[in-house]
Amino acid sequence: MDTYKGSGVSPGIGLGKFYVINNEIDFSIPKKLSFKESQSKLDMRYEQLISELEKENREDESKVLDAYRLLINDPEIVEMVDEDQNLTEIFQVFKDTSDQMLSFEDEYFKQRAEDIISIGKEIIFTMQDIVTDKNLTEDVIIFADDLTPNDTSSIDLTKVKGFVVSNAGPTSHAVIVAKNLGIPCVINFDISKIDTDFDKSVVLDGDTGEIFLDPTSDVLKKVEEGLNKINKLRESYNQDSIKDLGIELRANIGSSEEINAFNDDHIKSVGLFRSEFVYIDRASKPTLKEQIEINNELNTKFSNTIVFRTLDIGGDKQVPYLNLPKEENPFLGVRGIRYSLDEKDLFREQIISILSSDLIDKVKIMFPMVSILDDFLDAKKIVTEESKKLNVNPLL
């Protein structure tokens, strides 16, 4: 048995056969689609994946793909690509952009550099018209240098019992998929240390980051016994036992239809109210009265806490009447709370609609995409000012 160590980022124990995903680009494969055709095809594929993820309430993953769609169509990158360039030159554009982001001191941008490389690979694979369909016949632990959305969408994730990804950060696509699906995941491990012909079992500890290749019979026995116990416990957790455990299900609301779909019989709280739907798909800005009416309707459906996220919108979501700026680089643009602080009248009106509605006794206010403390403090100050005027005391 050989033991290795990486960084555990998604907890749990996984047991499965060693399985390598090699998504390195073979530049000798000729291109069959133009860059623009590849852009369009990949954008539509991501749009379809986002729709499927949203139906499954996998919002974190859909947000990552939303960001990927922005990158696919990023004007800065598009401007640097020439259709006459060969595949190596086109990928180099993404590599150079990634290297530039790696040079930033901010850890957020360093992690986004990995996304740029993933997008570059997806573009090249699409230009080569490569179709990947990885048929898994047994439980596996997947090892990869990195994992693109195409990788994770083309495999049967029910057979994936763990991920080991060399080039991934805590907020990368692969890690978010792992966390959402309860799959153990380890990063910061050089998979080149392992012979790709290795054809035996692997035990993965997503808590400690330990990787056990070809585990001994004693280790296998203990792991299998532990996994069997966990599976039996899961099977025994019926609705009544979940109530006894004190686990609370909360709604994720992002449309008027979703408000109407719920009642207080089963789900009594809202874990996230995504308020931007109130502003999108309209010819004009909602009035204060309209906003209060929506908030009051929300209040009638839920008796417990409602987490209300203020307007999460930016250059990627074009709302004609708001005159949103078209961002050259969406990651560096005005989004989330930054947009609200630039448009204080709009933000104040939304805060007033919350504080003036029947939600006031149960609402908690969340600010989206806060990247620096000053943004939070500025937003909180506005809430405090409006609260004093209305003589109420909301929770932030």
CSV table of C-alpha atoms in Angstrom, one decimal:
chain,number,residue,atom,x,y,z
A,1,MET,CA,0.0,0.0,0.0
A,2,ASP,CA,1.3,3.4,-1.0
A,3,THR,CA,0.1,6.5,0.9
A,4,TYR,CA,0.1,10.1,-0.5
A,5,LYS,CA,-1.1,13.4,0.8
A,6,GLY,CA,-2.9,16.3,-0.7
A,7,SER,CA,-5.4,18.9,0.6
A,8,GLY,CA,-8.8,17.7,1.5
A,9,VAL,CA,-11.5,20.1,0.3
A,10,SER,CA,-14.7,18.0,0.3
A,11,PRO,CA,-15.2,15.6,3.2
A,12,GLY,CA,-15.9,11.9,3.3
A,13,ILE,CA,-14.3,8.6,2.5
A,14,GLY,CA,-14.3,7.3,-1.1
A,15,LEU,CA,-13.4,3.8,-2.4
A,16,GLY,CA,-13.1,2.9,-6.1
A,17,LYS,CA,-10.8,1.9,-8.9
A,18,PHE,CA,-8.1,4.3,-10.1
A,19,TYR,CA,-9.3,6.2,-13.1
A,20,VAL,CA,-7.4,8.9,-15.0
A,21,ILE,CA,-9.0,11.6,-17.0
A,22,ASN,CA,-6.4,13.0,-19.4
A,23,ASN,CA,-7.7,16.2,-20.9
A,24,GLU,CA,-4.5,17.5,-22.3
A,25,ILE,CA,-4.8,19.0,-25.7
A,26,ASP,CA,-3.6,17.0,-28.7
A,27,PHE,CA,-2.7,19.9,-31.1
A,28,SER,CA,-2.1,17.4,-33.9
A,29,ILE,CA,-5.9,16.9,-34.2
A,30,PRO,CA,-7.1,19.4,-36.9
A,31,LYS,CA,-9.8,22.0,-36.2
A,32,LYS,CA,-13.2,21.3,-37.7
A,33,LEU,CA,-15.0,24.4,-36.4
A,34,SER,CA,-14.0,28.0,-36.5
A,35,PHE,CA,-13.4,29.9,-33.2
A,36,LYS,CA,-16.7,31.7,-33.5
A,37,GLU,CA,-18.6,28.4,-34.2
A,38,SER,CA,-16.9,26.9,-31.2
A,39,GLN,CA,-17.9,29.8,-29.1
A,40,SER,CA,-21.5,29.6,-30.0
A,41,LYS,CA,-21.6,25.8,-29.6
A,42,LEU,CA,-20.0,25.9,-26.2
A,43,ASP,CA,-22.2,28.7,-25.1
A,44,MET,CA,-25.3,26.8,-26.0
A,45,ARG,CA,-24.0,23.7,-24.2
A,46,TYR,CA,-23.3,25.6,-21.0
A,47,GLU,CA,-26.8,27.2,-21.3
A,48,GLN,CA,-28.3,23.8,-21.4
A,49,LEU,CA,-26.2,22.5,-18.5
A,50,ILE,CA,-27.2,25.6,-16.4
A,51,SER,CA,-30.8,24.9,-17.0
A,52,GLU,CA,-30.4,21.3,-15.9
A,53,LEU,CA,-28.4,22.3,-12.8
A,54,GLU,CA,-31.0,24.9,-11.8
A,55,LYS,CA,-33.8,22.3,-12.1
A,56,GLU,CA,-31.8,20.2,-9.6
A,57,ASN,CA,-31.2,23.3,-7.3
A,58,ARG,CA,-27.5,23.1,-7.9
A,59,GLU,CA,-27.1,26.8,-7.9
A,60,ASP,CA,-23.4,27.0,-7.0
A,61,GLU,CA,-22.5,24.9,-10.1
A,62,SER,CA,-24.8,26.9,-12.3
A,63,LYS,CA,-23.2,30.1,-11.1
A,64,VAL,CA,-19.7,28.8,-12.1
A,65,LEU,CA,-21.0,28.0,-15.6
A,66,ASP,CA,-22.6,31.4,-15.8
A,67,ALA,CA,-19.1,32.8,-15.2
A,68,TYR,CA,-17.7,30.5,-17.8
A,69,ARG,CA,-20.2,31.8,-20.3
A,70,LEU,CA,-19.0,35.3,-19.6
A,71,LEU,CA,-15.4,34.2,-20.3
A,72,ILE,CA,-16.3,32.4,-23.5
A,73,ASN,CA,-17.6,35.7,-24.8
A,74,ASP,CA,-15.2,38.0,-23.1
A,75,PRO,CA,-14.5,40.9,-25.6
A,76,GLU,CA,-10.8,41.2,-24.5
A,77,ILE,CA,-10.1,37.5,-25.3
A,78,VAL,CA,-12.2,37.5,-28.5
A,79,GLU,CA,-10.3,40.5,-29.8
A,80,MET,CA,-7.0,38.7,-29.3
A,81,VAL,CA,-8.1,35.7,-31.3
A,82,ASP,CA,-7.7,35.6,-35.1
A,83,GLU,CA,-9.5,32.9,-37.1
A,84,ASP,CA,-6.3,32.4,-39.1
A,85,GLN,CA,-4.4,31.4,-36.0
A,86,ASN,CA,-3.7,27.7,-35.5
A,87,LEU,CA,-4.9,25.9,-32.4
A,88,THR,CA,-1.7,26.3,-30.5
A,89,GLU,CA,-1.8,30.1,-31.0
A,90,ILE,CA,-5.4,30.3,-30.0
A,91,PHE,CA,-4.8,28.4,-26.8
A,92,GLN,CA,-1.8,30.6,-26.1
A,93,VAL,CA,-4.2,33.6,-25.9
A,94,PHE,CA,-6.0,31.9,-23.0
A,95,LYS,CA,-2.7,30.8,-21.4
A,96,ASP,CA,-1.4,34.4,-21.5
A,97,THR,CA,-4.6,35.7,-20.0
A,98,SER,CA,-4.4,33.1,-17.2
A,99,ASP,CA,-0.7,34.0,-16.5
A,100,GLN,CA,-1.8,37.6,-16.2
A,101,MET,CA,-4.4,36.7,-13.6
A,102,LEU,CA,-1.9,34.6,-11.7
A,103,SER,CA,0.3,37.7,-11.3
A,104,PHE,CA,-2.4,39.4,-9.3
A,105,GLU,CA,-1.9,39.4,-5.5
A,106,ASP,CA,-5.6,38.8,-4.9
A,107,GLU,CA,-6.3,35.0,-4.4
A,108,TYR,CA,-9.6,35.3,-6.0
A,109,PHE,CA,-8.1,36.2,-9.4
A,110,LYS,CA,-5.4,33.5,-9.0
A,111,GLN,CA,-8.2,30.9,-8.7
A,112,ARG,CA,-10.0,32.4,-11.7
A,113,ALA,CA,-6.8,31.8,-13.8
A,114,GLU,CA,-7.6,28.1,-13.6
A,115,ASP,CA,-11.0,28.8,-15.1
A,116,ILE,CA,-9.4,30.6,-18.0
A,117,ILE,CA,-7.3,27.5,-18.8
A,118,SER,CA,-10.4,25.3,-18.5
A,119,ILE,CA,-12.3,27.5,-21.0
A,120,GLY,CA,-9.3,27.5,-23.3
A,121,LYS,CA,-9.3,23.7,-23.4
A,122,GLU,CA,-13.0,23.5,-23.9
A,123,ILE,CA,-12.8,25.9,-26.8
A,124,ILE,CA,-10.0,23.9,-28.5
A,125,PHE,CA,-11.8,20.5,-27.9
A,126,THR,CA,-14.9,22.0,-29.4
A,127,MET,CA,-13.0,23.4,-32.4
A,128,GLN,CA,-11.6,19.8,-32.9
A,129,ASP,CA,-15.2,18.5,-32.5
A,130,ILE,CA,-14.1,16.0,-29.9
A,131,VAL,CA,-17.0,14.2,-28.2
A,132,THR,CA,-16.2,12.8,-24.8
A,133,ASP,CA,-18.4,10.1,-23.4
A,134,LYS,CA,-16.7,8.3,-20.5
A,135,ASN,CA,-18.5,5.1,-19.9
A,136,LEU,CA,-18.0,4.0,-16.3
A,137,THR,CA,-18.8,0.4,-15.4
A,138,GLU,CA,-17.7,0.4,-11.8
A,139,ASP,CA,-17.1,2.8,-8.9
A,140,VAL,CA,-14.0,5.0,-9.5
A,141,ILE,CA,-11.8,7.6,-7.9
A,142,ILE,CA,-11.0,10.1,-10.6
A,143,PHE,CA,-7.5,11.5,-11.0
A,144,ALA,CA,-7.0,14.6,-13.2
A,145,ASP,CA,-4.7,17.6,-13.7
A,146,ASP,CA,-7.9,19.6,-14.0
A,147,LEU,CA,-11.6,19.0,-14.7
A,148,THR,CA,-13.6,21.1,-17.1
A,149,PRO,CA,-17.5,21.3,-17.1
A,150,ASN,CA,-17.5,19.0,-20.1
A,151,ASP,CA,-15.5,16.4,-18.1
A,152,THR,CA,-17.9,16.3,-15.2
A,153,SER,CA,-21.0,16.4,-17.5
A,154,SER,CA,-19.9,13.5,-19.6
A,155,ILE,CA,-19.4,11.0,-16.8
A,156,ASP,CA,-21.9,9.1,-14.6
A,157,LEU,CA,-21.3,10.9,-11.3
A,158,THR,CA,-23.2,8.2,-9.4
A,159,LYS,CA,-20.1,6.0,-10.0
A,160,VAL,CA,-17.6,8.6,-9.0
A,161,LYS,CA,-16.6,8.1,-5.3
A,162,GLY,CA,-13.9,10.7,-5.2
A,163,PHE,CA,-11.9,13.3,-7.1
A,164,VAL,CA,-8.1,14.0,-7.0
A,165,VAL,CA,-7.4,17.1,-9.0
A,166,SER,CA,-3.9,18.6,-9.3
A,167,ASN,CA,-4.7,22.1,-10.6
A,168,ALA,CA,-7.8,23.2,-8.7
A,169,GLY,CA,-8.5,25.7,-6.0
A,170,PRO,CA,-11.1,25.6,-3.3
A,171,THR,CA,-13.6,27.5,-5.5
A,172,SER,CA,-12.9,25.7,-8.7
A,173,HIS,CA,-15.6,24.0,-10.8
A,174,ALA,CA,-14.5,20.4,-9.8
A,175,VAL,CA,-14.5,21.3,-6.0
A,176,ILE,CA,-17.9,22.9,-6.2
A,177,VAL,CA,-19.3,19.8,-8.0
A,178,ALA,CA,-17.8,17.5,-5.4
A,179,LYS,CA,-19.2,19.5,-2.4
A,180,ASN,CA,-22.6,19.8,-3.9
A,181,LEU,CA,-22.9,16.0,-4.5
A,182,GLY,CA,-21.1,15.0,-1.3
A,183,ILE,CA,-18.2,13.5,-3.2
A,184,PRO,CA,-14.8,13.4,-1.3
A,185,CYS,CA,-12.2,15.6,-3.1
A,186,VAL,CA,-8.5,16.2,-2.7
A,187,ILE,CA,-6.5,18.9,-4.4
A,188,ASN,CA,-2.8,20.0,-4.4
A,189,PHE,CA,-1.5,16.6,-5.4
A,190,ASP,CA,0.7,15.9,-8.4
A,191,ILE,CA,-0.9,13.0,-10.1
A,192,SER,CA,2.2,12.4,-12.2
A,193,LYS,CA,3.6,10.6,-9.2
A,194,ILE,CA,1.3,7.7,-10.0
A,195,ASP,CA,1.8,5.4,-13.0
A,196,THR,CA,-1.3,5.8,-15.3
A,197,ASP,CA,-1.3,2.1,-15.9
A,198,PHE,CA,-2.1,1.5,-12.2
A,199,ASP,CA,-5.2,-0.7,-12.1
A,200,LYS,CA,-6.1,-1.2,-8.5
A,201,SER,CA,-8.3,0.2,-5.8
A,202,VAL,CA,-7.9,3.6,-4.2
A,203,VAL,CA,-9.1,4.9,-0.8
A,204,LEU,CA,-9.5,8.6,-0.6
A,205,ASP,CA,-10.0,10.7,2.6
A,206,GLY,CA,-11.5,14.0,1.7
A,207,ASP,CA,-11.1,15.3,5.3
A,208,THR,CA,-7.3,14.7,5.7
A,209,GLY,CA,-6.3,14.7,2.1
A,210,GLU,CA,-4.8,11.2,2.3
A,211,ILE,CA,-4.7,8.9,-0.7
A,212,PHE,CA,-4.2,5.2,-0.3
A,213,LEU,CA,-3.2,3.2,-3.4
A,214,ASP,CA,-3.8,-0.6,-3.4
A,215,PRO,CA,-4.9,-0.6,0.3
A,216,THR,CA,-4.3,-3.6,2.4
A,217,SER,CA,-7.1,-6.1,3.1
A,218,ASP,CA,-7.4,-4.7,6.7
A,219,VAL,CA,-7.8,-1.1,5.4
A,220,LEU,CA,-10.3,-2.2,2.8
A,221,LYS,CA,-12.3,-4.1,5.3
A,222,LYS,CA,-12.5,-1.1,7.7
A,223,VAL,CA,-13.4,1.3,4.9
A,224,GLU,CA,-16.1,-1.0,3.5
A,225,GLU,CA,-17.6,-1.6,6.9
A,226,GLY,CA,-17.6,2.2,7.5
A,227,LEU,CA,-19.2,2.9,4.2
A,228,ASN,CA,-21.8,0.2,4.8
A,229,LYS,CA,-22.8,1.8,8.1
A,230,ILE,CA,-23.1,5.2,6.5
A,231,ASN,CA,-25.3,3.8,3.7
A,232,LYS,CA,-27.5,2.0,6.2
A,233,LEU,CA,-27.9,5.2,8.3
A,234,ARG,CA,-28.9,7.1,5.1
A,235,GLU,CA,-31.5,4.5,4.3
A,236,SER,CA,-32.9,4.6,7.8
A,237,TYR,CA,-33.3,8.4,7.8
A,238,ASN,CA,-37.0,8.7,6.9
A,239,GLN,CA,-38.9,12.0,7.1
A,240,ASP,CA,-39.7,11.5,10.8
A,241,SER,CA,-36.1,10.7,11.8
A,242,ILE,CA,-34.9,13.8,9.9
A,243,LYS,CA,-37.3,15.9,12.0
A,244,ASP,CA,-35.9,14.3,15.1
A,245,LEU,CA,-32.4,15.3,14.0
A,246,GLY,CA,-33.4,19.0,13.8
A,247,ILE,CA,-32.6,19.3,10.1
A,248,GLU,CA,-34.5,22.1,8.5
A,249,LEU,CA,-35.2,22.3,4.8
A,250,ARG,CA,-35.3,25.8,3.4
A,251,ALA,CA,-36.6,27.1,0.1
A,252,ASN,CA,-34.5,28.6,-2.7
A,253,ILE,CA,-36.7,31.2,-4.4
A,254,GLY,CA,-35.9,32.9,-7.7
A,255,SER,CA,-39.3,33.7,-9.3
A,256,SER,CA,-42.9,34.5,-8.6
A,257,GLU,CA,-43.8,31.0,-9.7
A,258,GLU,CA,-41.6,29.6,-7.1
A,259,ILE,CA,-43.2,31.8,-4.4
A,260,ASN,CA,-46.6,30.4,-5.4
A,261,ALA,CA,-45.3,26.8,-5.5
A,262,PHE,CA,-44.6,26.7,-1.8
A,263,ASN,CA,-46.8,26.7,1.3
A,264,ASP,CA,-46.1,26.6,5.0
A,265,ASP,CA,-47.1,22.9,5.5
A,266,HIS,CA,-43.7,21.5,4.8
A,267,ILE,CA,-41.1,24.2,4.3
A,268,LYS,CA,-41.3,27.2,6.6
A,269,SER,CA,-38.1,29.1,5.8
A,270,VAL,CA,-36.3,30.6,2.8
A,271,GLY,CA,-32.6,29.9,2.7
A,272,LEU,CA,-32.1,32.3,-0.2
A,273,PHE,CA,-34.5,34.8,-1.9
A,274,ARG,CA,-32.9,35.9,-5.2
A,275,SER,CA,-34.5,39.3,-5.6
A,276,GLU,CA,-33.1,40.1,-9.1
A,277,PHE,CA,-36.0,38.3,-10.8
A,278,VAL,CA,-38.1,41.3,-9.7
A,279,TYR,CA,-36.1,43.5,-12.0
A,280,ILE,CA,-35.4,41.2,-14.9
A,281,ASP,CA,-37.7,40.7,-17.9
A,282,ARG,CA,-39.5,44.0,-17.5
A,283,ALA,CA,-39.7,47.1,-19.7
A,284,SER,CA,-39.4,49.4,-16.7
A,285,LYS,CA,-38.2,49.4,-13.1
A,286,PRO,CA,-40.6,48.0,-10.5
A,287,THR,CA,-42.2,50.6,-8.3
A,288,LEU,CA,-41.7,50.6,-4.6
A,289,LYS,CA,-45.3,49.5,-4.2
A,290,GLU,CA,-44.8,46.5,-6.5
A,291,GLN,CA,-41.7,45.5,-4.6
A,292,ILE,CA,-43.5,45.7,-1.3
A,293,GLU,CA,-46.4,43.6,-2.7
A,294,ILE,CA,-44.0,40.9,-3.7
A,295,ASN,CA,-42.3,40.9,-0.3
A,296,ASN,CA,-45.7,40.7,1.4
A,297,GLU,CA,-46.7,37.8,-0.8
A,298,LEU,CA,-43.5,36.0,0.2
A,299,ASN,CA,-44.3,36.7,3.8
A,300,THR,CA,-47.6,34.9,3.6
A,301,LYS,CA,-46.0,31.7,2.3
A,302,PHE,CA,-43.3,31.2,5.1
A,303,SER,CA,-43.7,31.6,8.8
A,304,ASN,CA,-40.0,31.4,9.7
A,305,THR,CA,-36.7,33.2,8.7
A,306,ILE,CA,-36.3,34.5,5.1
A,307,VAL,CA,-32.8,35.3,3.9
A,308,PHE,CA,-33.3,38.2,1.4
A,309,ARG,CA,-30.4,38.7,-1.0
A,310,THR,CA,-30.3,42.2,-2.5
A,311,LEU,CA,-30.0,42.8,-6.2
A,312,ASP,CA,-27.3,40.5,-7.6
A,313,ILE,CA,-26.8,41.9,-11.1
A,314,GLY,CA,-24.1,43.2,-13.3
A,315,GLY,CA,-22.6,43.5,-16.8
A,316,ASP,CA,-23.5,39.9,-17.7
A,317,LYS,CA,-27.3,40.4,-17.1
A,318,GLN,CA,-28.5,43.1,-19.5
A,319,VAL,CA,-31.6,44.9,-18.2
A,320,PRO,CA,-32.4,47.6,-20.7
A,321,TYR,CA,-33.9,50.2,-18.4
A,322,LEU,CA,-31.0,50.0,-15.9
A,323,ASN,CA,-28.3,50.9,-18.5
A,324,LEU,CA,-25.8,48.4,-17.2
A,325,PRO,CA,-22.3,49.0,-18.5
A,326,LYS,CA,-20.9,46.4,-20.9
A,327,GLU,CA,-17.9,45.0,-19.1
A,328,GLU,CA,-14.6,44.4,-21.0
A,329,ASN,CA,-13.7,42.0,-18.2
A,330,PRO,CA,-16.7,40.6,-16.3
A,331,PHE,CA,-14.6,39.5,-13.4
A,332,LEU,CA,-13.3,43.0,-12.8
A,333,GLY,CA,-16.5,44.7,-13.5
A,334,VAL,CA,-19.3,46.3,-11.5
A,335,ARG,CA,-21.4,43.5,-10.1
A,336,GLY,CA,-23.5,42.5,-7.1
A,337,ILE,CA,-23.2,44.9,-4.2
A,338,ARG,CA,-20.7,47.1,-6.2
A,339,TYR,CA,-23.5,47.9,-8.7
A,340,SER,CA,-26.0,48.6,-5.9
A,341,LEU,CA,-23.5,51.0,-4.2
A,342,ASP,CA,-23.0,52.8,-7.5
A,343,GLU,CA,-26.8,53.1,-7.9
A,344,LYS,CA,-27.6,54.1,-4.4
A,345,ASP,CA,-31.2,55.3,-5.2
A,346,LEU,CA,-32.1,51.9,-6.6
A,347,PHE,CA,-30.5,50.2,-3.7
A,348,ARG,CA,-32.2,52.4,-1.1
A,349,GLU,CA,-35.5,51.8,-2.6
A,350,GLN,CA,-35.0,48.0,-2.5
A,351,ILE,CA,-34.0,48.3,1.2
A,352,ILE,CA,-37.1,50.5,1.9
A,353,SER,CA,-39.3,47.8,0.2
A,354,ILE,CA,-37.9,45.2,2.6
A,355,LEU,CA,-38.1,47.3,5.7
A,356,SER,CA,-41.6,48.6,4.9
A,357,SER,CA,-43.1,45.2,4.2
A,358,ASP,CA,-44.5,42.5,6.5
A,359,LEU,CA,-41.2,40.6,6.2
A,360,ILE,CA,-39.5,42.9,8.8
A,361,ASP,CA,-40.0,40.5,11.7
A,362,LYS,CA,-38.4,37.5,10.0
A,363,VAL,CA,-36.1,38.8,7.3
A,364,LYS,CA,-32.3,38.6,7.2
A,365,ILE,CA,-30.6,40.7,4.6
A,366,MET,CA,-27.7,39.4,2.5
A,367,PHE,CA,-25.4,41.4,0.3
A,368,PRO,CA,-24.2,39.6,-2.9
A,369,MET,CA,-20.6,39.4,-4.1
A,370,VAL,CA,-18.9,41.3,-1.3
A,371,SER,CA,-15.2,41.4,-2.0
A,372,ILE,CA,-13.9,44.0,0.4
A,373,LEU,CA,-15.0,45.1,3.9
A,374,ASP,CA,-15.7,48.7,2.9
A,375,ASP,CA,-18.4,47.5,0.5
A,376,PHE,CA,-20.2,45.6,3.3
A,377,LEU,CA,-19.8,48.6,5.7
A,378,ASP,CA,-21.2,51.1,3.1
A,379,ALA,CA,-24.2,48.8,2.4
A,380,LYS,CA,-24.8,48.2,6.0
A,381,LYS,CA,-24.7,52.0,6.6
A,382,ILE,CA,-27.5,52.5,4.1
A,383,VAL,CA,-29.6,49.8,5.7
A,384,THR,CA,-29.0,51.4,9.2
A,385,GLU,CA,-30.0,54.9,7.9
A,386,GLU,CA,-33.3,53.6,6.3
A,387,SER,CA,-34.0,51.5,9.4
A,388,LYS,CA,-33.8,54.5,11.7
A,389,LYS,CA,-36.1,56.5,9.4
A,390,LEU,CA,-38.7,53.7,9.6
A,391,ASN,CA,-38.0,52.8,13.2
A,392,VAL,CA,-37.3,49.1,12.5
A,393,ASN,CA,-34.4,46.7,13.3
A,394,PRO,CA,-33.6,44.1,10.6
A,395,LEU,CA,-30.9,41.4,10.8
A,396,LEU,CA,-27.8,41.5,8.4
